[in-house]
Amino acid sequence: MWEVFSEIEIKSTPDKMWAVLKDVDNWPVWDTDLESAKLDAPTENLEGATGAVTMKGGTTFKFKLHNINPTNYVAYVTELPGSSADWYWEYKKFNEAEGTLGLKMGVKFTGLANGLYWFLLKSRCASAMEVCTKNLKSLLETGKV
């Protein structure tokens, strides 16, 4: 297994973070590597919901949401040849007096092809996480990216 993540402090609340993350159709607003993100069917409870993300360039990956806790955690898994990629957002109140939360966004790769994906994707994933966390900060603090 290998993991890459980015952390940032955001002036926001867990409720507002949840509102952004549960709006799957708008993930491309703050994740600029995505062309689109769609659930297979509308649902109130995202636990177990399935869908697909299409990267800029056209590659589409099916995903399944899991470990959903609206107050602090959202994750989805995509299956790749020889590996699984588990993408997650972990958020919690960081400084109550200042009204901030800490966000950790990352991905964990597991499976037989980990070494190959580490070689091919680790630096790209790291830079993408930095961009996404900065975009989420901007979106939550100013209403725009």
Tab-separated table of N, CA and C in Angstrom:
chain	number	residue	atom	x	y	z
A	1	MET	N	0.840	-1.183	0.000
A	1	MET	CA	0.000	0.000	0.000
A	1	MET	C	0.880	1.240	0.000
A	2	TRP	N	0.417	2.252	-0.708
A	2	TRP	CA	1.033	3.565	-0.582
A	2	TRP	C	-0.077	4.598	-0.548
A	3	GLU	N	0.259	5.750	0.008
A	3	GLU	CA	-0.733	6.806	0.203
A	3	GLU	C	-0.088	8.150	-0.086
A	4	VAL	N	-0.854	9.046	-0.642
A	4	VAL	CA	-0.440	10.431	-0.818
A	4	VAL	C	-1.629	11.302	-0.415
A	5	PHE	N	-1.332	12.433	0.242
A	5	PHE	CA	-2.413	13.304	0.698
A	5	PHE	C	-1.932	14.739	0.804
A	6	SER	N	-2.905	15.634	0.960
A	6	SER	CA	-2.643	17.044	1.192
A	6	SER	C	-3.536	17.491	2.339
A	7	GLU	N	-3.024	18.384	3.168
A	7	GLU	CA	-3.794	18.907	4.295
A	7	GLU	C	-3.836	20.428	4.218
A	8	ILE	N	-4.967	20.989	4.674
A	8	ILE	CA	-5.138	22.440	4.640
A	8	ILE	C	-6.137	22.847	5.724
A	9	GLU	N	-6.021	24.068	6.198
A	9	GLU	CA	-6.971	24.634	7.158
A	9	GLU	C	-7.905	25.560	6.390
A	10	ILE	N	-9.201	25.427	6.661
A	10	ILE	CA	-10.221	26.173	5.919
A	10	ILE	C	-11.168	26.854	6.902
A	11	LYS	N	-11.507	28.105	6.641
A	11	LYS	CA	-12.528	28.789	7.442
A	11	LYS	C	-13.884	28.314	6.944
A	12	SER	N	-14.412	27.311	7.618
A	12	SER	CA	-15.682	26.719	7.218
A	12	SER	C	-16.152	25.792	8.327
A	13	THR	N	-17.238	25.097	8.034
A	13	THR	CA	-17.803	24.146	8.993
A	13	THR	C	-17.918	22.772	8.344
A	14	PRO	N	-17.997	21.730	9.163
A	14	PRO	CA	-18.217	20.395	8.597
A	14	PRO	C	-19.497	20.315	7.751
A	15	ASP	N	-20.553	21.033	8.140
A	15	ASP	CA	-21.798	21.020	7.361
A	15	ASP	C	-21.588	21.566	5.951
A	16	LYS	N	-20.824	22.640	5.848
A	16	LYS	CA	-20.562	23.219	4.526
A	16	LYS	C	-19.660	22.309	3.697
A	17	MET	N	-18.690	21.675	4.340
A	17	MET	CA	-17.829	20.730	3.619
A	17	MET	C	-18.658	19.570	3.093
A	18	TRP	N	-19.536	19.037	3.926
A	18	TRP	CA	-20.404	17.946	3.513
A	18	TRP	C	-21.269	18.368	2.324
A	19	ALA	N	-21.797	19.588	2.359
A	19	ALA	CA	-22.641	20.065	1.256
A	19	ALA	C	-21.869	20.057	-0.068
A	20	VAL	N	-20.609	20.442	-0.038
A	20	VAL	CA	-19.790	20.448	-1.258
A	20	VAL	C	-19.478	19.019	-1.707
A	21	LEU	N	-19.095	18.155	-0.776
A	21	LEU	CA	-18.692	16.802	-1.145
A	21	LEU	C	-19.858	15.939	-1.616
A	22	LYS	N	-21.036	16.134	-1.056
A	22	LYS	CA	-22.174	15.304	-1.484
A	22	LYS	C	-22.727	15.728	-2.841
A	23	ASP	N	-22.309	16.876	-3.333
A	23	ASP	CA	-22.740	17.383	-4.638
A	23	ASP	C	-21.795	16.841	-5.722
A	24	VAL	N	-21.914	15.549	-5.987
A	24	VAL	CA	-20.987	14.841	-6.870
A	24	VAL	C	-20.917	15.477	-8.259
A	25	ASP	N	-22.039	15.903	-8.798
A	25	ASP	CA	-22.046	16.503	-10.140
A	25	ASP	C	-21.117	17.715	-10.243
A	26	ASN	N	-20.884	18.397	-9.127
A	26	ASN	CA	-20.041	19.597	-9.143
A	26	ASN	C	-18.602	19.361	-8.689
A	27	TRP	N	-18.191	18.114	-8.505
A	27	TRP	CA	-16.792	17.844	-8.165
A	27	TRP	C	-15.820	18.481	-9.165
A	28	PRO	N	-16.124	18.490	-10.487
A	28	PRO	CA	-15.175	19.103	-11.430
A	28	PRO	C	-14.946	20.607	-11.207
A	29	VAL	N	-15.810	21.265	-10.456
A	29	VAL	CA	-15.601	22.684	-10.159
A	29	VAL	C	-14.304	22.873	-9.384
A	30	TRP	N	-14.053	22.005	-8.423
A	30	TRP	CA	-12.856	22.148	-7.588
A	30	TRP	C	-11.787	21.094	-7.878
A	31	ASP	N	-12.140	20.001	-8.553
A	31	ASP	CA	-11.160	18.991	-8.975
A	31	ASP	C	-10.954	19.167	-10.470
A	32	THR	N	-9.962	19.943	-10.820
A	32	THR	CA	-9.781	20.356	-12.205
A	32	THR	C	-9.270	19.249	-13.121
A	33	ASP	N	-8.947	18.075	-12.575
A	33	ASP	CA	-8.586	16.930	-13.415
A	33	ASP	C	-9.824	16.215	-13.955
A	34	LEU	N	-10.991	16.538	-13.407
A	34	LEU	CA	-12.221	15.856	-13.808
A	34	LEU	C	-12.970	16.619	-14.896
A	35	GLU	N	-13.413	15.879	-15.890
A	35	GLU	CA	-14.329	16.409	-16.898
A	35	GLU	C	-15.759	16.333	-16.369
A	36	SER	N	-16.078	15.202	-15.702
A	36	SER	CA	-17.418	15.036	-15.139
A	36	SER	C	-17.382	14.029	-13.997
A	37	ALA	N	-18.413	14.112	-13.169
A	37	ALA	CA	-18.629	13.156	-12.076
A	37	ALA	C	-20.131	12.983	-11.945
A	38	LYS	N	-20.579	11.754	-11.931
A	38	LYS	CA	-22.018	11.478	-11.903
A	38	LYS	C	-22.305	10.260	-11.051
A	39	LEU	N	-23.391	10.330	-10.308
A	39	LEU	CA	-23.913	9.142	-9.627
A	39	LEU	C	-24.757	8.361	-10.622
A	40	ASP	N	-24.812	7.039	-10.460
A	40	ASP	CA	-25.658	6.219	-11.330
A	40	ASP	C	-27.132	6.497	-11.118
A	41	ALA	N	-27.500	6.831	-9.880
A	41	ALA	CA	-28.895	7.146	-9.556
A	41	ALA	C	-28.910	8.129	-8.393
A	42	PRO	N	-29.871	9.050	-8.390
A	42	PRO	CA	-29.964	9.977	-7.261
A	42	PRO	C	-30.245	9.219	-5.964
A	43	THR	N	-29.671	9.684	-4.870
A	43	THR	CA	-29.877	9.019	-3.591
A	43	THR	C	-29.689	10.014	-2.465
A	44	GLU	N	-30.436	9.849	-1.403
A	44	GLU	CA	-30.265	10.687	-0.210
A	44	GLU	C	-29.070	10.211	0.603
A	45	ASN	N	-28.935	8.892	0.729
A	45	ASN	CA	-27.855	8.308	1.510
A	45	ASN	C	-26.751	7.886	0.549
A	46	LEU	N	-25.612	8.538	0.609
A	46	LEU	CA	-24.544	8.238	-0.349
A	46	LEU	C	-23.798	6.947	-0.055
A	47	GLU	N	-23.963	6.382	1.127
A	47	GLU	CA	-23.257	5.135	1.473
A	47	GLU	C	-23.611	4.048	0.462
A	48	GLY	N	-22.599	3.524	-0.229
A	48	GLY	CA	-22.806	2.461	-1.202
A	48	GLY	C	-23.224	2.937	-2.580
A	49	ALA	N	-23.439	4.234	-2.744
A	49	ALA	CA	-23.834	4.764	-4.053
A	49	ALA	C	-22.699	4.553	-5.056
A	50	THR	N	-23.066	4.318	-6.298
A	50	THR	CA	-22.088	4.105	-7.353
A	50	THR	C	-22.207	5.198	-8.403
A	51	GLY	N	-21.143	5.359	-9.149
A	51	GLY	CA	-21.135	6.364	-10.198
A	51	GLY	C	-19.880	6.243	-11.025
A	52	ALA	N	-19.554	7.331	-11.724
A	52	ALA	CA	-18.359	7.344	-12.562
A	52	ALA	C	-17.772	8.748	-12.610
A	53	VAL	N	-16.452	8.801	-12.651
A	53	VAL	CA	-15.742	10.051	-12.896
A	53	VAL	C	-15.026	9.912	-14.236
A	54	THR	N	-15.078	10.969	-15.028
A	54	THR	CA	-14.372	11.006	-16.301
A	54	THR	C	-13.297	12.074	-16.198
A	55	MET	N	-12.071	11.646	-16.454
A	55	MET	CA	-10.928	12.548	-16.380
A	55	MET	C	-10.859	13.392	-17.649
A	56	LYS	N	-10.231	14.552	-17.533
A	56	LYS	CA	-9.949	15.315	-18.747
A	56	LYS	C	-9.039	14.430	-19.593
A	57	GLY	N	-9.367	14.275	-20.833
A	57	GLY	CA	-8.650	13.323	-21.680
A	57	GLY	C	-9.510	12.106	-21.984
A	58	GLY	N	-10.610	11.939	-21.221
A	58	GLY	CA	-11.598	10.946	-21.583
A	58	GLY	C	-11.642	9.638	-20.833
A	59	THR	N	-10.668	9.312	-19.998
A	59	THR	CA	-10.705	8.042	-19.281
A	59	THR	C	-11.760	8.104	-18.180
A	60	THR	N	-12.613	7.075	-18.129
A	60	THR	CA	-13.694	7.014	-17.140
A	60	THR	C	-13.427	5.885	-16.157
A	61	PHE	N	-13.650	6.180	-14.877
A	61	PHE	CA	-13.494	5.196	-13.811
A	61	PHE	C	-14.796	5.103	-13.032
A	62	LYS	N	-15.277	3.886	-12.839
A	62	LYS	CA	-16.443	3.666	-11.985
A	62	LYS	C	-15.992	3.766	-10.537
A	63	PHE	N	-16.887	4.229	-9.670
A	63	PHE	CA	-16.548	4.332	-8.253
A	63	PHE	C	-17.720	3.897	-7.384
A	64	LYS	N	-17.391	3.617	-6.126
A	64	LYS	CA	-18.404	3.293	-5.118
A	64	LYS	C	-18.068	4.087	-3.854
A	65	LEU	N	-19.022	4.874	-3.392
A	65	LEU	CA	-18.854	5.646	-2.163
A	65	LEU	C	-18.968	4.729	-0.953
A	66	HIS	N	-18.168	5.009	0.081
A	66	HIS	CA	-18.202	4.180	1.296
A	66	HIS	C	-17.683	4.992	2.481
A	67	ASN	N	-17.891	4.458	3.670
A	67	ASN	CA	-17.447	5.105	4.912
A	67	ASN	C	-17.927	6.548	5.023
A	68	ILE	N	-19.146	6.780	4.599
A	68	ILE	CA	-19.702	8.130	4.622
A	68	ILE	C	-20.099	8.507	6.046
A	69	ASN	N	-19.573	9.612	6.515
A	69	ASN	CA	-19.992	10.227	7.779
A	69	ASN	C	-20.055	11.722	7.511
A	70	PRO	N	-21.259	12.268	7.307
A	70	PRO	CA	-21.392	13.674	6.912
A	70	PRO	C	-20.657	14.659	7.819
A	71	THR	N	-20.394	14.290	9.063
A	71	THR	CA	-19.731	15.230	9.970
A	71	THR	C	-18.215	15.232	9.835
A	72	ASN	N	-17.622	14.198	9.154
A	72	ASN	CA	-16.163	14.221	9.101
A	72	ASN	C	-15.470	13.361	8.042
A	73	TYR	N	-16.185	12.572	7.233
A	73	TYR	CA	-15.459	11.671	6.339
A	73	TYR	C	-16.303	11.260	5.136
A	74	VAL	N	-15.663	11.275	3.968
A	74	VAL	CA	-16.273	10.781	2.729
A	74	VAL	C	-15.173	10.051	1.960
A	75	ALA	N	-15.504	8.907	1.370
A	75	ALA	CA	-14.525	8.166	0.580
A	75	ALA	C	-15.207	7.454	-0.580
A	76	TYR	N	-14.420	7.208	-1.621
A	76	TYR	CA	-14.888	6.337	-2.706
A	76	TYR	C	-13.724	5.514	-3.211
A	77	VAL	N	-14.045	4.350	-3.737
A	77	VAL	CA	-13.017	3.448	-4.248
A	77	VAL	C	-13.223	3.249	-5.747
A	78	THR	N	-12.101	3.226	-6.467
A	78	THR	CA	-12.101	2.878	-7.885
A	78	THR	C	-11.198	1.664	-8.060
A	79	GLU	N	-11.637	0.759	-8.895
A	79	GLU	CA	-10.850	-0.448	-9.172
A	79	GLU	C	-10.025	-0.222	-10.436
A	80	LEU	N	-8.748	-0.507	-10.330
A	80	LEU	CA	-7.823	-0.407	-11.450
A	80	LEU	C	-7.239	-1.792	-11.703
A	81	PRO	N	-6.690	-2.048	-12.864
A	81	PRO	CA	-6.074	-3.354	-13.080
A	81	PRO	C	-4.978	-3.615	-12.036
A	82	GLY	N	-5.173	-4.621	-11.204
A	82	GLY	CA	-4.187	-5.001	-10.199
A	82	GLY	C	-4.138	-4.137	-8.959
A	83	SER	N	-5.074	-3.207	-8.801
A	83	SER	CA	-5.026	-2.312	-7.655
A	83	SER	C	-6.399	-1.680	-7.399
A	84	SER	N	-6.559	-1.191	-6.184
A	84	SER	CA	-7.721	-0.376	-5.820
A	84	SER	C	-7.206	0.974	-5.366
A	85	ALA	N	-7.890	2.032	-5.756
A	85	ALA	CA	-7.557	3.383	-5.310
A	85	ALA	C	-8.700	3.869	-4.433
A	86	ASP	N	-8.386	4.172	-3.191
A	86	ASP	CA	-9.373	4.624	-2.215
A	86	ASP	C	-9.142	6.117	-1.961
A	87	TRP	N	-10.002	6.950	-2.532
A	87	TRP	CA	-9.912	8.414	-2.439
A	87	TRP	C	-10.729	8.863	-1.238
A	88	TYR	N	-10.215	9.810	-0.462
A	88	TYR	CA	-10.946	10.211	0.750
A	88	TYR	C	-10.753	11.684	1.092
A	89	TRP	N	-11.729	12.176	1.859
A	89	TRP	CA	-11.698	13.507	2.457
A	89	TRP	C	-12.009	13.321	3.937
A	90	GLU	N	-11.097	13.720	4.775
A	90	GLU	CA	-11.303	13.663	6.223
A	90	GLU	C	-11.268	15.108	6.723
A	91	TYR	N	-12.317	15.520	7.432
A	91	TYR	CA	-12.384	16.909	7.884
A	91	TYR	C	-12.922	16.961	9.305
A	92	LYS	N	-12.375	17.884	10.076
A	92	LYS	CA	-12.808	18.032	11.460
A	92	LYS	C	-12.516	19.449	11.918
A	93	LYS	N	-13.240	19.860	12.947
A	93	LYS	CA	-13.011	21.196	13.492
A	93	LYS	C	-11.563	21.291	13.939
A	94	PHE	N	-10.934	22.355	13.516
A	94	PHE	CA	-9.523	22.552	13.820
A	94	PHE	C	-9.356	23.593	14.928
A	95	ASN	N	-10.022	24.724	14.751
A	95	ASN	CA	-9.930	25.800	15.722
A	95	ASN	C	-11.321	26.395	15.904
A	96	GLU	N	-11.995	25.999	16.949
A	96	GLU	CA	-13.376	26.429	17.213
A	96	GLU	C	-13.475	27.951	17.281
A	97	ALA	N	-12.543	28.607	17.973
A	97	ALA	CA	-12.591	30.061	18.153
A	97	ALA	C	-12.488	30.800	16.819
A	98	GLU	N	-11.686	30.268	15.892
A	98	GLU	CA	-11.514	30.919	14.595
A	98	GLU	C	-12.470	30.378	13.536
A	99	GLY	N	-13.231	29.353	13.880
A	99	GLY	CA	-14.195	28.793	12.935
A	99	GLY	C	-13.544	28.087	11.765
A	100	THR	N	-12.481	27.326	12.049
A	100	THR	CA	-11.793	26.633	10.962
A	100	THR	C	-11.920	25.123	11.121
A	101	LEU	N	-11.717	24.454	10.009
A	101	LEU	CA	-11.634	22.998	10.041
A	101	LEU	C	-10.383	22.568	9.320
A	102	GLY	N	-9.905	21.409	9.703
A	102	GLY	CA	-8.762	20.813	9.032
A	102	GLY	C	-9.265	19.816	8.005
A	103	LEU	N	-8.732	19.894	6.796
A	103	LEU	CA	-9.101	18.969	5.729
A	103	LEU	C	-7.879	18.176	5.313
A	104	LYS	N	-8.054	16.874	5.248
A	104	LYS	CA	-7.035	15.980	4.690
A	104	LYS	C	-7.688	15.268	3.514
A	105	MET	N	-7.130	15.455	2.340
A	105	MET	CA	-7.621	14.797	1.131
A	105	MET	C	-6.514	13.895	0.634
A	106	GLY	N	-6.854	12.639	0.344
A	106	GLY	CA	-5.812	11.731	-0.090
A	106	GLY	C	-6.322	10.544	-0.873
A	107	VAL	N	-5.370	9.686	-1.228
A	107	VAL	CA	-5.681	8.441	-1.919
A	107	VAL	C	-4.727	7.367	-1.413
A	108	LYS	N	-5.263	6.167	-1.231
A	108	LYS	CA	-4.475	4.997	-0.835
A	108	LYS	C	-4.608	3.955	-1.937
A	109	PHE	N	-3.477	3.466	-2.412
A	109	PHE	CA	-3.472	2.408	-3.414
A	109	PHE	C	-3.107	1.095	-2.747
A	110	THR	N	-3.883	0.049	-3.027
A	110	THR	CA	-3.589	-1.289	-2.520
A	110	THR	C	-3.700	-2.278	-3.681
A	111	GLY	N	-2.974	-3.375	-3.586
A	111	GLY	CA	-3.053	-4.410	-4.610
A	111	GLY	C	-1.692	-4.772	-5.175
A	112	LEU	N	-1.696	-5.752	-6.046
A	112	LEU	CA	-0.462	-6.295	-6.589
A	112	LEU	C	0.317	-5.313	-7.460
A	113	ALA	N	-0.379	-4.372	-8.092
A	113	ALA	CA	0.289	-3.443	-9.010
A	113	ALA	C	0.678	-2.126	-8.345
A	114	ASN	N	0.735	-2.109	-7.006
A	114	ASN	CA	1.069	-0.865	-6.287
A	114	ASN	C	2.341	-0.205	-6.773
A	115	GLY	N	3.398	-0.993	-6.947
A	115	GLY	CA	4.679	-0.434	-7.365
A	115	GLY	C	4.577	0.299	-8.690
A	116	LEU	N	3.851	-0.288	-9.627
A	116	LEU	CA	3.668	0.345	-10.930
A	116	LEU	C	2.922	1.667	-10.790
A	117	TYR	N	1.811	1.660	-10.032
A	117	TYR	CA	1.035	2.894	-9.851
A	117	TYR	C	1.819	3.934	-9.064
A	118	TRP	N	2.632	3.504	-8.113
A	118	TRP	CA	3.472	4.444	-7.378
A	118	TRP	C	4.402	5.155	-8.355
A	119	PHE	N	5.046	4.383	-9.222
A	119	PHE	CA	5.969	4.938	-10.205
A	119	PHE	C	5.254	5.885	-11.176
A	120	LEU	N	4.075	5.485	-11.638
A	120	LEU	CA	3.357	6.258	-12.647
A	120	LEU	C	2.586	7.457	-12.091
A	121	LEU	N	2.044	7.343	-10.878
A	121	LEU	CA	1.052	8.318	-10.425
A	121	LEU	C	1.374	9.113	-9.165
A	122	LYS	N	2.349	8.698	-8.386
A	122	LYS	CA	2.525	9.327	-7.080
A	122	LYS	C	2.716	10.842	-7.167
A	123	SER	N	3.615	11.334	-7.994
A	123	SER	CA	3.845	12.778	-8.050
A	123	SER	C	2.645	13.502	-8.645
A	124	ARG	N	1.991	12.897	-9.619
A	124	ARG	CA	0.792	13.515	-10.216
A	124	ARG	C	-0.334	13.602	-9.189
A	125	CYS	N	-0.521	12.532	-8.418
A	125	CYS	CA	-1.552	12.550	-7.373
A	125	CYS	C	-1.246	13.609	-6.316
A	126	ALA	N	0.012	13.719	-5.924
A	126	ALA	CA	0.394	14.701	-4.905
A	126	ALA	C	0.094	16.122	-5.369
A	127	SER	N	0.454	16.454	-6.598
A	127	SER	CA	0.188	17.809	-7.088
A	127	SER	C	-1.307	18.044	-7.279
A	128	ALA	N	-2.044	17.015	-7.703
A	128	ALA	CA	-3.496	17.155	-7.853
A	128	ALA	C	-4.168	17.405	-6.506
A	129	MET	N	-3.698	16.719	-5.452
A	129	MET	CA	-4.263	16.921	-4.108
A	129	MET	C	-4.043	18.356	-3.636
A	130	GLU	N	-2.867	18.900	-3.915
A	130	GLU	CA	-2.577	20.288	-3.534
A	130	GLU	C	-3.554	21.247	-4.215
A	131	VAL	N	-3.775	21.050	-5.507
A	131	VAL	CA	-4.692	21.912	-6.255
A	131	VAL	C	-6.113	21.761	-5.717
A	132	CYS	N	-6.552	20.530	-5.512
A	132	CYS	CA	-7.921	20.292	-5.035
A	132	CYS	C	-8.165	20.912	-3.660
A	133	THR	N	-7.223	20.741	-2.724
A	133	THR	CA	-7.438	21.299	-1.389
A	133	THR	C	-7.462	22.825	-1.430
A	134	LYS	N	-6.607	23.429	-2.255
A	134	LYS	CA	-6.634	24.895	-2.392
A	134	LYS	C	-7.946	25.354	-3.026
A	135	ASN	N	-8.427	24.607	-4.014
A	135	ASN	CA	-9.705	24.955	-4.642
A	135	ASN	C	-10.876	24.802	-3.667
A	136	LEU	N	-10.851	23.746	-2.869
A	136	LEU	CA	-11.907	23.575	-1.861
A	136	LEU	C	-11.872	24.713	-0.845
A	137	LYS	N	-10.691	25.114	-0.434
A	137	LYS	CA	-10.547	26.243	0.496
A	137	LYS	C	-11.171	27.498	-0.107
A	138	SER	N	-10.828	27.799	-1.343
A	138	SER	CA	-11.364	28.976	-2.010
A	138	SER	C	-12.887	28.892	-2.138
A	139	LEU	N	-13.388	27.748	-2.566
A	139	LEU	CA	-14.826	27.560	-2.733
A	139	LEU	C	-15.577	27.756	-1.408
A	140	LEU	N	-15.060	27.177	-0.343
A	140	LEU	CA	-15.746	27.265	0.943
A	140	LEU	C	-15.604	28.638	1.604
A	141	GLU	N	-14.505	29.313	1.361
A	141	GLU	CA	-14.282	30.622	2.001
A	141	GLU	C	-14.827	31.789	1.192
A	142	THR	N	-14.853	31.671	-0.150
A	142	THR	CA	-15.287	32.799	-0.973
A	142	THR	C	-16.500	32.502	-1.842
A	143	GLY	N	-16.846	31.200	-1.960
A	143	GLY	CA	-17.973	30.828	-2.812
A	143	GLY	C	-17.603	30.585	-4.253
A	144	LYS	N	-16.308	30.713	-4.572
A	144	LYS	CA	-15.869	30.466	-5.949
A	144	LYS	C	-14.449	29.912	-5.953
A	145	VAL	N	-14.089	29.289	-7.066
A	145	VAL	CA	-12.739	28.725	-7.229
A	145	VAL	C	-11.919	29.686	-8.051
